[in-house]
PDB file of C-alpha atoms in Angstrom:
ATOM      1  CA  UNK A 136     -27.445  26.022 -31.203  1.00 95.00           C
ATOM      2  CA  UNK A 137     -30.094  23.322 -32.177  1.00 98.00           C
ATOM      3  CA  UNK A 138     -31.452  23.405 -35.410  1.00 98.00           C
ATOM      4  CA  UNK A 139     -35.268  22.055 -34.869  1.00 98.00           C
ATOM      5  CA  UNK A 140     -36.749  20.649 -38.060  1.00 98.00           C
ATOM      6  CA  UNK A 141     -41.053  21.129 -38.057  1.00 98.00           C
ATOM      7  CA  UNK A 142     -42.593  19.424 -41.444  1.00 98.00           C
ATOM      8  CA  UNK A 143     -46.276  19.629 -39.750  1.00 98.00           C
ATOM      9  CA  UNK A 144     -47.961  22.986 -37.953  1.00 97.00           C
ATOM     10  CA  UNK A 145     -50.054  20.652 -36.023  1.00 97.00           C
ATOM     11  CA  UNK A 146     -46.090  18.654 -34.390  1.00 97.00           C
ATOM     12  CA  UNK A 147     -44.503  21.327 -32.625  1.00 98.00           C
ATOM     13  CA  UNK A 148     -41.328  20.512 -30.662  1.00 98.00           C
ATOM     14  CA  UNK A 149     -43.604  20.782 -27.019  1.00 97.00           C
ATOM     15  CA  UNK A 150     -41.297  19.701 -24.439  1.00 97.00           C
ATOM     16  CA  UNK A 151     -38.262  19.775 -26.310  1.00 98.00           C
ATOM     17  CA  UNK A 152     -38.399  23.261 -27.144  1.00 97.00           C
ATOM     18  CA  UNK A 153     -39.203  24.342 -23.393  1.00 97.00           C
ATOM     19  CA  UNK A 154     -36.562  21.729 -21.688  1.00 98.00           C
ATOM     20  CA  UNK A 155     -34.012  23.497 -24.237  1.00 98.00           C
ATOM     21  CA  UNK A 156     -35.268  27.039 -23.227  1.00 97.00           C
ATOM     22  CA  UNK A 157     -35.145  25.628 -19.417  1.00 97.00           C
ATOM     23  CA  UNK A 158     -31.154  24.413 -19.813  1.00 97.00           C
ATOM     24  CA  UNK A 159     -30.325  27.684 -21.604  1.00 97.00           C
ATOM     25  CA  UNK A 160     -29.563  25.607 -25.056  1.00 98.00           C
ATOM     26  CA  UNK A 161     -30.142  28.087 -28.206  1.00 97.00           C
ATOM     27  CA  UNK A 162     -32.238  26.759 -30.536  1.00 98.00           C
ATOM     28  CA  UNK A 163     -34.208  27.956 -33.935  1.00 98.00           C
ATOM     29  CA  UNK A 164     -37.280  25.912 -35.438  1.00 98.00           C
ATOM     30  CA  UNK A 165     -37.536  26.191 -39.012  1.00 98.00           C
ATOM     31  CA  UNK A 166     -40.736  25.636 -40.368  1.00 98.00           C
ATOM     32  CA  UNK A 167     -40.675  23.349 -43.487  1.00 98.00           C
ATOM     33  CA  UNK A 168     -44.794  23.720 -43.565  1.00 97.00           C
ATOM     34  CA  UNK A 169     -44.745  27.009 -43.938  1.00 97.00           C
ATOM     35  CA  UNK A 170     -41.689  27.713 -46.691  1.00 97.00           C
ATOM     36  CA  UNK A 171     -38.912  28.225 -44.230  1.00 98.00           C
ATOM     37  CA  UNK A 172     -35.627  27.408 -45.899  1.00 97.00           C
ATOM     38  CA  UNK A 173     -33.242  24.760 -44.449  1.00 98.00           C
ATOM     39  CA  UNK A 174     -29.849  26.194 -42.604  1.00 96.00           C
ATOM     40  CA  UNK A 175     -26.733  25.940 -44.651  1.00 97.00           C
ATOM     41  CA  UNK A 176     -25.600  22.443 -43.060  1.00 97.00           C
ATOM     42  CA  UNK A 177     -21.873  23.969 -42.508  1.00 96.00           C
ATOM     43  CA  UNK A 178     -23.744  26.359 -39.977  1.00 96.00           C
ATOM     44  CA  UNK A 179     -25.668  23.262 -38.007  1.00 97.00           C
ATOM     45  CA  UNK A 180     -24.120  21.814 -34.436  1.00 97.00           C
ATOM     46  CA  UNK A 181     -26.760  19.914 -33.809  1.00 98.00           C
ATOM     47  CA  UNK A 182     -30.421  18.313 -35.146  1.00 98.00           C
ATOM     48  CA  UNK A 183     -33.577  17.421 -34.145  1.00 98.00           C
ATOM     49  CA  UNK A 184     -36.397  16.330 -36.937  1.00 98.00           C
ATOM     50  CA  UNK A 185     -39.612  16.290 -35.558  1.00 98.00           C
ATOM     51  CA  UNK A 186     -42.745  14.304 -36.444  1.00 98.00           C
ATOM     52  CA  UNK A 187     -45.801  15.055 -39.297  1.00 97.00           C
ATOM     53  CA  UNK A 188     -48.531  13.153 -39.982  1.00 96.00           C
ATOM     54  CA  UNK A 189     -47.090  12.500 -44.339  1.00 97.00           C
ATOM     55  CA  UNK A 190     -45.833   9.271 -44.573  1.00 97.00           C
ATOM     56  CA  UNK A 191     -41.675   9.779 -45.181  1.00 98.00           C
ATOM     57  CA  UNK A 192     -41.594   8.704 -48.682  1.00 98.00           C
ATOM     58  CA  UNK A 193     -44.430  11.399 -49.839  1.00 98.00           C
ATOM     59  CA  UNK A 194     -42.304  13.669 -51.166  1.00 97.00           C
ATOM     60  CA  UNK A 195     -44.811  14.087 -54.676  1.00 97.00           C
ATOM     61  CA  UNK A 196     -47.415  15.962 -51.670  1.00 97.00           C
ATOM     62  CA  UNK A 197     -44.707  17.431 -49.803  1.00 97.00           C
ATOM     63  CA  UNK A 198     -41.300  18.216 -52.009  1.00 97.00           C
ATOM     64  CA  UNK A 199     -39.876  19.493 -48.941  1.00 98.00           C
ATOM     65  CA  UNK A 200     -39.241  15.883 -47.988  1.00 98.00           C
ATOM     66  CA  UNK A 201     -36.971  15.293 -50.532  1.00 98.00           C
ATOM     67  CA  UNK A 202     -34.796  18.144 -49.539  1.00 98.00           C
ATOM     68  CA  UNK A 203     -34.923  17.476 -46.316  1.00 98.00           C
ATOM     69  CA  UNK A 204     -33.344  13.556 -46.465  1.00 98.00           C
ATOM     70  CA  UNK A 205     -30.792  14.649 -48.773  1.00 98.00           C
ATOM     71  CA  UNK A 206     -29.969  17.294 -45.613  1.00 98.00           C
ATOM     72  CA  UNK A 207     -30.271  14.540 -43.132  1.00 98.00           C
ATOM     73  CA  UNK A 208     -27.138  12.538 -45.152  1.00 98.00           C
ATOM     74  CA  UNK A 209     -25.599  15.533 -45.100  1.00 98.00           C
ATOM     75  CA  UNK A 210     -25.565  15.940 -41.683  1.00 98.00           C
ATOM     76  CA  UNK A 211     -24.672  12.064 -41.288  1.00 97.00           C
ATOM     77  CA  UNK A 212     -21.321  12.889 -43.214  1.00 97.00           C
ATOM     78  CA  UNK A 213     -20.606  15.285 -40.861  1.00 97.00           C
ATOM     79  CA  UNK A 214     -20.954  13.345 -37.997  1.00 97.00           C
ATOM     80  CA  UNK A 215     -23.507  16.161 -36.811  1.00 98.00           C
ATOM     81  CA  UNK A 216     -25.714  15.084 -33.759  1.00 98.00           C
ATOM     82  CA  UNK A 217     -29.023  14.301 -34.813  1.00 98.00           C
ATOM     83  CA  UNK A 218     -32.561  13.016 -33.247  1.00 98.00           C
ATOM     84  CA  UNK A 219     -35.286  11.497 -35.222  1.00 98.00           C
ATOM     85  CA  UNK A 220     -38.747  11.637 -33.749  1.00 98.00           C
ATOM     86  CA  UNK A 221     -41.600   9.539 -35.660  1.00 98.00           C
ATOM     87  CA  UNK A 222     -41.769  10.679 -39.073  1.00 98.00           C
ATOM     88  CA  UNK A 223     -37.873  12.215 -38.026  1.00 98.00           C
ATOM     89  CA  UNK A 224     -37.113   8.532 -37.351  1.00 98.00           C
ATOM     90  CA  UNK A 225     -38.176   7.189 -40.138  1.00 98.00           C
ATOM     91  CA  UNK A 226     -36.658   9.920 -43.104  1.00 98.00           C
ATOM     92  CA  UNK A 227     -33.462   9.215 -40.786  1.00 98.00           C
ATOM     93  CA  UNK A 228     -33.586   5.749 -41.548  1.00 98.00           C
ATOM     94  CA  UNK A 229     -33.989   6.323 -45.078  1.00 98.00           C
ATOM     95  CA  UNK A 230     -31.405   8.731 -45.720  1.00 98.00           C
ATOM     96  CA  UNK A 231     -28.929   5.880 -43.943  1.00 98.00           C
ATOM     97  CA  UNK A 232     -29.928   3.093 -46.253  1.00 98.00           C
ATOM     98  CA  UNK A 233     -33.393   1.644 -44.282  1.00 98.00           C
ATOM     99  CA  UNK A 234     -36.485   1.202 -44.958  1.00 98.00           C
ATOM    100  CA  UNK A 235     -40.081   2.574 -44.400  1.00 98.00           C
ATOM    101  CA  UNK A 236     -41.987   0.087 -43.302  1.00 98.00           C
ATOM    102  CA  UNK A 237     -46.010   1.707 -44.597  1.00 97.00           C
ATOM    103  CA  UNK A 238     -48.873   0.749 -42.497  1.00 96.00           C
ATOM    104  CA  UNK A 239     -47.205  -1.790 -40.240  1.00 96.00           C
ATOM    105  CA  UNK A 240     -46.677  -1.881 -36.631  1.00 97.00           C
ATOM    106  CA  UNK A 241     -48.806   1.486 -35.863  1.00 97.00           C
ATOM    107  CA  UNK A 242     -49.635   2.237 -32.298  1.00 98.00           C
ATOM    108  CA  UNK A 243     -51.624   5.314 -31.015  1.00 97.00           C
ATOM    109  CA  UNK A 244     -51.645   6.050 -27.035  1.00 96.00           C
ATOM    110  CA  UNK A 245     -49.456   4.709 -24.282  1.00 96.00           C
ATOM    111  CA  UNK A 246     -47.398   2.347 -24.524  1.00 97.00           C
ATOM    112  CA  UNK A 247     -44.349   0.901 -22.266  1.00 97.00           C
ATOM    113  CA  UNK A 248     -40.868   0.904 -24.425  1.00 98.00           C
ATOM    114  CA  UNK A 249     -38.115  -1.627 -23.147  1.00 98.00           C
ATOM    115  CA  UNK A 250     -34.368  -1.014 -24.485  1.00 98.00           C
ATOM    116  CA  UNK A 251     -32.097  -3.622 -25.833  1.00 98.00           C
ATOM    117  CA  UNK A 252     -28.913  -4.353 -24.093  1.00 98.00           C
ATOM    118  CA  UNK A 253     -27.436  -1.757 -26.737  1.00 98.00           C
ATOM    119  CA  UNK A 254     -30.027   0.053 -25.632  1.00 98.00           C
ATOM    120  CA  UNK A 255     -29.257   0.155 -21.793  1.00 97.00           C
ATOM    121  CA  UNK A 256     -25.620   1.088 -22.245  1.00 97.00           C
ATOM    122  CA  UNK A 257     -26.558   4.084 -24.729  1.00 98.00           C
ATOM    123  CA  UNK A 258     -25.610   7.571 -24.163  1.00 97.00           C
ATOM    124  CA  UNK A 259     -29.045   8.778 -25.321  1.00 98.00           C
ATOM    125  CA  UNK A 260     -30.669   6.715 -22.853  1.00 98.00           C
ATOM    126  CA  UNK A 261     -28.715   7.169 -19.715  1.00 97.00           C
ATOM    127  CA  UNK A 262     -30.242   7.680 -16.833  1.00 96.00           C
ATOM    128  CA  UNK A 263     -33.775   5.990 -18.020  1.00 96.00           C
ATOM    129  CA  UNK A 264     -33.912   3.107 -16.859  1.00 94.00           C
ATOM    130  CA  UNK A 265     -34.790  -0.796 -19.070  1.00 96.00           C
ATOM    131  CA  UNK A 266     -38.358   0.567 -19.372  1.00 97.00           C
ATOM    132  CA  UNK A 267     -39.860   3.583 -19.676  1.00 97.00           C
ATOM    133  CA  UNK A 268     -43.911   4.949 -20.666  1.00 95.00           C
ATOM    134  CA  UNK A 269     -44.056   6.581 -24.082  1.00 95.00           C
ATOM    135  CA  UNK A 270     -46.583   8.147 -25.988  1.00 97.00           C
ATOM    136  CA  UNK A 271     -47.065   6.768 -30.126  1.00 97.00           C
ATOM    137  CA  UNK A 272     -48.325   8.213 -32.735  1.00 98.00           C
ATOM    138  CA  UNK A 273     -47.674   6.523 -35.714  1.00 98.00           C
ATOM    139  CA  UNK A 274     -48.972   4.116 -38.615  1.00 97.00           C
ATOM    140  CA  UNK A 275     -45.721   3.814 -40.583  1.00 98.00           C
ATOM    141  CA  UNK A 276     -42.631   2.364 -38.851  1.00 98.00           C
ATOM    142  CA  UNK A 277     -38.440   2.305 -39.847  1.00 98.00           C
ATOM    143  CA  UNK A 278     -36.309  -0.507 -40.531  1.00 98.00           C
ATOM    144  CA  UNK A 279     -33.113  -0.372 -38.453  1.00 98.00           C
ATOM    145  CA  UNK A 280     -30.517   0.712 -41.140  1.00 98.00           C
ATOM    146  CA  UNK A 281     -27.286  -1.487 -42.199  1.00 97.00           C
ATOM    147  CA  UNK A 282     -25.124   0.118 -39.802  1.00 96.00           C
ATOM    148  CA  UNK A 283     -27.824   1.054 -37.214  1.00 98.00           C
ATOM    149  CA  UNK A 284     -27.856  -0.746 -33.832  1.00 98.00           C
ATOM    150  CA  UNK A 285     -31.083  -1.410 -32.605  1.00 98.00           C
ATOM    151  CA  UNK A 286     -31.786  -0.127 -29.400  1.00 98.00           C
ATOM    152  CA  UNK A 287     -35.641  -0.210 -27.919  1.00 98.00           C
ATOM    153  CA  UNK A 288     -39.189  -1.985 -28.719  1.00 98.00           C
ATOM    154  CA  UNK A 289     -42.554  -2.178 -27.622  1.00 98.00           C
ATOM    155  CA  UNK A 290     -45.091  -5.402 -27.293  1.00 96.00           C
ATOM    156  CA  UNK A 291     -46.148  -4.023 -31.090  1.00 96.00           C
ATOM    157  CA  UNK A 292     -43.327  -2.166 -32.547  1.00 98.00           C
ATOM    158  CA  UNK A 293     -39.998  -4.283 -33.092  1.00 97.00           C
ATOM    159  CA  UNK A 294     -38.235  -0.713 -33.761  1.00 98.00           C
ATOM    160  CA  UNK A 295     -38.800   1.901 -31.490  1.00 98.00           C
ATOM    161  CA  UNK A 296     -35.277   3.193 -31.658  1.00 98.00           C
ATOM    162  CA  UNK A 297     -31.764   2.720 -33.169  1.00 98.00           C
ATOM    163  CA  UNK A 298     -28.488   4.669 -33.363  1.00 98.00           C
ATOM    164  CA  UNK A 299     -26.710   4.921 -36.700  1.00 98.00           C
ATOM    165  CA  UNK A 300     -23.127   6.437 -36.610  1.00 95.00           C
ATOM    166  CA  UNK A 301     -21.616   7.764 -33.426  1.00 94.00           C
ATOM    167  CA  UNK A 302     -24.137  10.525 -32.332  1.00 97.00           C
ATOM    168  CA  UNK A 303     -27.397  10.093 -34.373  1.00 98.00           C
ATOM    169  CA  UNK A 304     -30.642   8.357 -32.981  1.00 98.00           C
ATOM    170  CA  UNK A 305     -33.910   8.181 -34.630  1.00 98.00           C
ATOM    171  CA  UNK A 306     -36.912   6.885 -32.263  1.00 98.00           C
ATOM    172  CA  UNK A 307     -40.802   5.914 -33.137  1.00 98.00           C
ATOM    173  CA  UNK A 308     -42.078   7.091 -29.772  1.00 98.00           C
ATOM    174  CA  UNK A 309     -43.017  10.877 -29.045  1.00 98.00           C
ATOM    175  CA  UNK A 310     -40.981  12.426 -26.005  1.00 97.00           C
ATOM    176  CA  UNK A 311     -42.294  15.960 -26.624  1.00 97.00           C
ATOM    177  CA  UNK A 312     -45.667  15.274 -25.974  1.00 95.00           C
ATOM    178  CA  UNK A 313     -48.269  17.578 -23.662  1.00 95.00           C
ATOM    179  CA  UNK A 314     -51.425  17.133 -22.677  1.00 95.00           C
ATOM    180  CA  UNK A 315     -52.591  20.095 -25.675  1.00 96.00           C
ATOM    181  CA  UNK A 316     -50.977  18.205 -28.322  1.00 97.00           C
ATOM    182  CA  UNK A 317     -52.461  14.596 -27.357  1.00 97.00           C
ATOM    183  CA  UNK A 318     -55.838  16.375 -27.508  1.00 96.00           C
ATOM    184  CA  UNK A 319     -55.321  18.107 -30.970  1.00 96.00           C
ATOM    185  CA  UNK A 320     -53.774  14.740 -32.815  1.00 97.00           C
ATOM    186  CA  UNK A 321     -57.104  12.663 -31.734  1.00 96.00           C
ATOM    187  CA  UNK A 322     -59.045  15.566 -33.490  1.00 95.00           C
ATOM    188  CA  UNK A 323     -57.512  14.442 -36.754  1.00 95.00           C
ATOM    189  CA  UNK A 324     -59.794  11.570 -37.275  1.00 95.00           C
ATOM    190  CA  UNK A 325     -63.544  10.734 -36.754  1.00 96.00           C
ATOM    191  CA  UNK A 326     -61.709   7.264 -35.420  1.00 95.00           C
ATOM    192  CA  UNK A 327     -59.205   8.909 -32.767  1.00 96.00           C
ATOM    193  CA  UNK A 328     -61.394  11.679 -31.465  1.00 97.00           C
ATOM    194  CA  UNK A 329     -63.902   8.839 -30.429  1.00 97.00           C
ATOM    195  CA  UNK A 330     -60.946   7.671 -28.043  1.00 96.00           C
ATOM    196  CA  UNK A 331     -59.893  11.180 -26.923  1.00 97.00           C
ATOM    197  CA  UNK A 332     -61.264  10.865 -23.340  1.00 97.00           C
ATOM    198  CA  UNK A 333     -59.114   7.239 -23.324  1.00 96.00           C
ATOM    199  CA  UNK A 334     -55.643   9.202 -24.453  1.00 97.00           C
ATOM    200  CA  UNK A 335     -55.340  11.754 -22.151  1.00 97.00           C
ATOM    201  CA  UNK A 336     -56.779   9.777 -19.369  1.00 97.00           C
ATOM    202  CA  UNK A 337     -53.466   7.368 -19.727  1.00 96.00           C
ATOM    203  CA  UNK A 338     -51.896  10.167 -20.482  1.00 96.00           C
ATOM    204  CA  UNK A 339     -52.722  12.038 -17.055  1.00 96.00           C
ATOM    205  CA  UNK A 340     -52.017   9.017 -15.325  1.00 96.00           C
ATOM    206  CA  UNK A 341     -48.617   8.467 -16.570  1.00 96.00           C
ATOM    207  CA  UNK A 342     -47.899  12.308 -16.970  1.00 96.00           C
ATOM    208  CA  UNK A 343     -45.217  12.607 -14.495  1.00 96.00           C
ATOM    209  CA  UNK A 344     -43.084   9.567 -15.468  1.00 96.00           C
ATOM    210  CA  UNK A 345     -43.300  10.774 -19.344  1.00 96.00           C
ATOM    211  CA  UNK A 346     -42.463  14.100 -18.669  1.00 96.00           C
ATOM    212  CA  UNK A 347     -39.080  12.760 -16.823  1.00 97.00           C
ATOM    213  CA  UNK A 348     -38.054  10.328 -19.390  1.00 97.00           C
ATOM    214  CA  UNK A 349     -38.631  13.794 -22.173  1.00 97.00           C
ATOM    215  CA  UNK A 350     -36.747  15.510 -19.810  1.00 98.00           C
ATOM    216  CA  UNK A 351     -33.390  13.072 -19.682  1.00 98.00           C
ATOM    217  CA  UNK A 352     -33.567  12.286 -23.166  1.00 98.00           C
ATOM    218  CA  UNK A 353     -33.405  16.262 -24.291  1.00 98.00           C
ATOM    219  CA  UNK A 354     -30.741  16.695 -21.568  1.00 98.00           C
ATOM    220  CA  UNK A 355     -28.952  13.802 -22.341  1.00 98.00           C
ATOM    221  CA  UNK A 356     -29.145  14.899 -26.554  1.00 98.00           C
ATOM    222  CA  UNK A 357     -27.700  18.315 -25.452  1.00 98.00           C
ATOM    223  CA  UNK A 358     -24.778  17.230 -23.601  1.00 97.00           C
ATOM    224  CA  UNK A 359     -23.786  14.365 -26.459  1.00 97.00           C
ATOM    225  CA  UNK A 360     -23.865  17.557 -28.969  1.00 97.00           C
ATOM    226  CA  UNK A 361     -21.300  19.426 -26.359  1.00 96.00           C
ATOM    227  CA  UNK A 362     -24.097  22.263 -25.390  1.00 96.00           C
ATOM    228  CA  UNK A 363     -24.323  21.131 -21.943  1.00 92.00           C
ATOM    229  CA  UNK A 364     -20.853  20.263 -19.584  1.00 80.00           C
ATOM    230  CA  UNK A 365     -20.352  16.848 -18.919  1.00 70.00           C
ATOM    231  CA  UNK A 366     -21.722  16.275 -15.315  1.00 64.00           C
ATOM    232  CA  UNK A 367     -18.606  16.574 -12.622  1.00 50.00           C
ATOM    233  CA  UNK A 368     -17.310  13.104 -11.884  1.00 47.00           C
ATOM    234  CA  UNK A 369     -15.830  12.854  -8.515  1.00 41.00           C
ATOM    235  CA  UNK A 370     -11.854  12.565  -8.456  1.00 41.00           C
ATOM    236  CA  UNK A 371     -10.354  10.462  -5.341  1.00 38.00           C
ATOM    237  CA  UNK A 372      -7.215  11.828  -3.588  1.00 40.00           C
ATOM    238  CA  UNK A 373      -4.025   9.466  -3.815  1.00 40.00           C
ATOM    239  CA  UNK A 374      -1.685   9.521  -0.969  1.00 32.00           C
TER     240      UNK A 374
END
């Protein structure tokens, strides 16, 4: 099973939750926003934190945030598989020993990501490709942590993703992103819903190519976390 982490009723998990539901995964959201209580982390096989429009170090508003990065060390000592999105990213960084960078680097809309070299050979990441379209959200931004290897950017962001450990990944960019959920974040602001027609036009237009990239990252996320089989690799006959 995948734990899903939701700090925000207004982040859902979108495509992650259906891809999961589409590869047969298991999965259970808890709802942070609305009380639920955190798992016991002995009964967790694998994490995903999703994204919330609190900055990660404003735990005096939300306490739950607190909580929640001690759990996220927790689940680093275990070696439990874990994905970061946005705000996920960033308390991920934190609870490794990086920083929140507040009010720096934010992008909003579409945006082309480009890995590192780290970046191209990581298991997370197989199958994408140097460059792929995202979709940001975001204001704040993470420092890669001490021993975190940097692994994507964007024109604006010099972190868009980095692995820490052997199976944990925090990214900036949004990969469980719809069309619904582009439309209700530019509501939030007299600012954003000004350029609502702009974001879902690039959105539409780059739909298909996002939606893959969402696609091989949750598949790719499930199999590192052993809830997928490995794909079959081809074994030559010797004479």
């Amino acid at each position: 099973m995948i734990h899903i982490i939701q700090s925000d009723g207004d982040v859902p998990a979108g495509l992650v939750e259906g891809e999961l539901r589409r590869l047969g995964v298991e999965q259970r959201t808890i709802g942070l926003h609305i009380s639920e209580a955190l798992p016991e982390i002995s009964a967790v096989r694998a994490l995903v934190v999703l994204g919330g429009a609190m900055g990660a170090n404003d735990d005096q508003r939300h306490p739950f945030l607190t909580e929640l990065k001690r759990f996220i060390a927790q689940a680093m000592e275990r070696e439990i598989p874990c994905l970061g999105i946005c705000l996920g990213g960033q308390l991920l960084s934190l609870a490794t020993g990086g920083e929140l960078y507040a009010g720096r680097d934010g992008e909003k809309g579409t945006y082309s990501v480009m890995l590192t070299d780290q970046g191209e050979g990581d298991r997370l990441f197989h199958g994408v490709g140097q460059s792929f379209i995202s979709f940001q959200w975001h204001d704040d931004s993470f420092s890669i942590p001490p021993a975190g290897t940097r692994l994507a950017f964007t024109g604006t962001c010099h972190n868009q993703a980095f692995r820490v450990g052997r199976r944990a990944w925090g990214v900036q960019f949004h990969p469980e992103l719809s069309r619904e959920i582009v439309a209700k974040w530019s509501s939030w602001s007299a600012e954003t819903a000004a350029r609502t027609g702009e974001f879902l036009a690039a959105f539409q237009e780059w739909e298909e190519e996002y939606l893959q990239v969402g696609r091989r990252l949750v598949e790719n996320f499930a199999r590192i976390a052993g809830l997928l089989p490995s794909p079959c690799r081809a074994v030559s006959k010797q004479s």
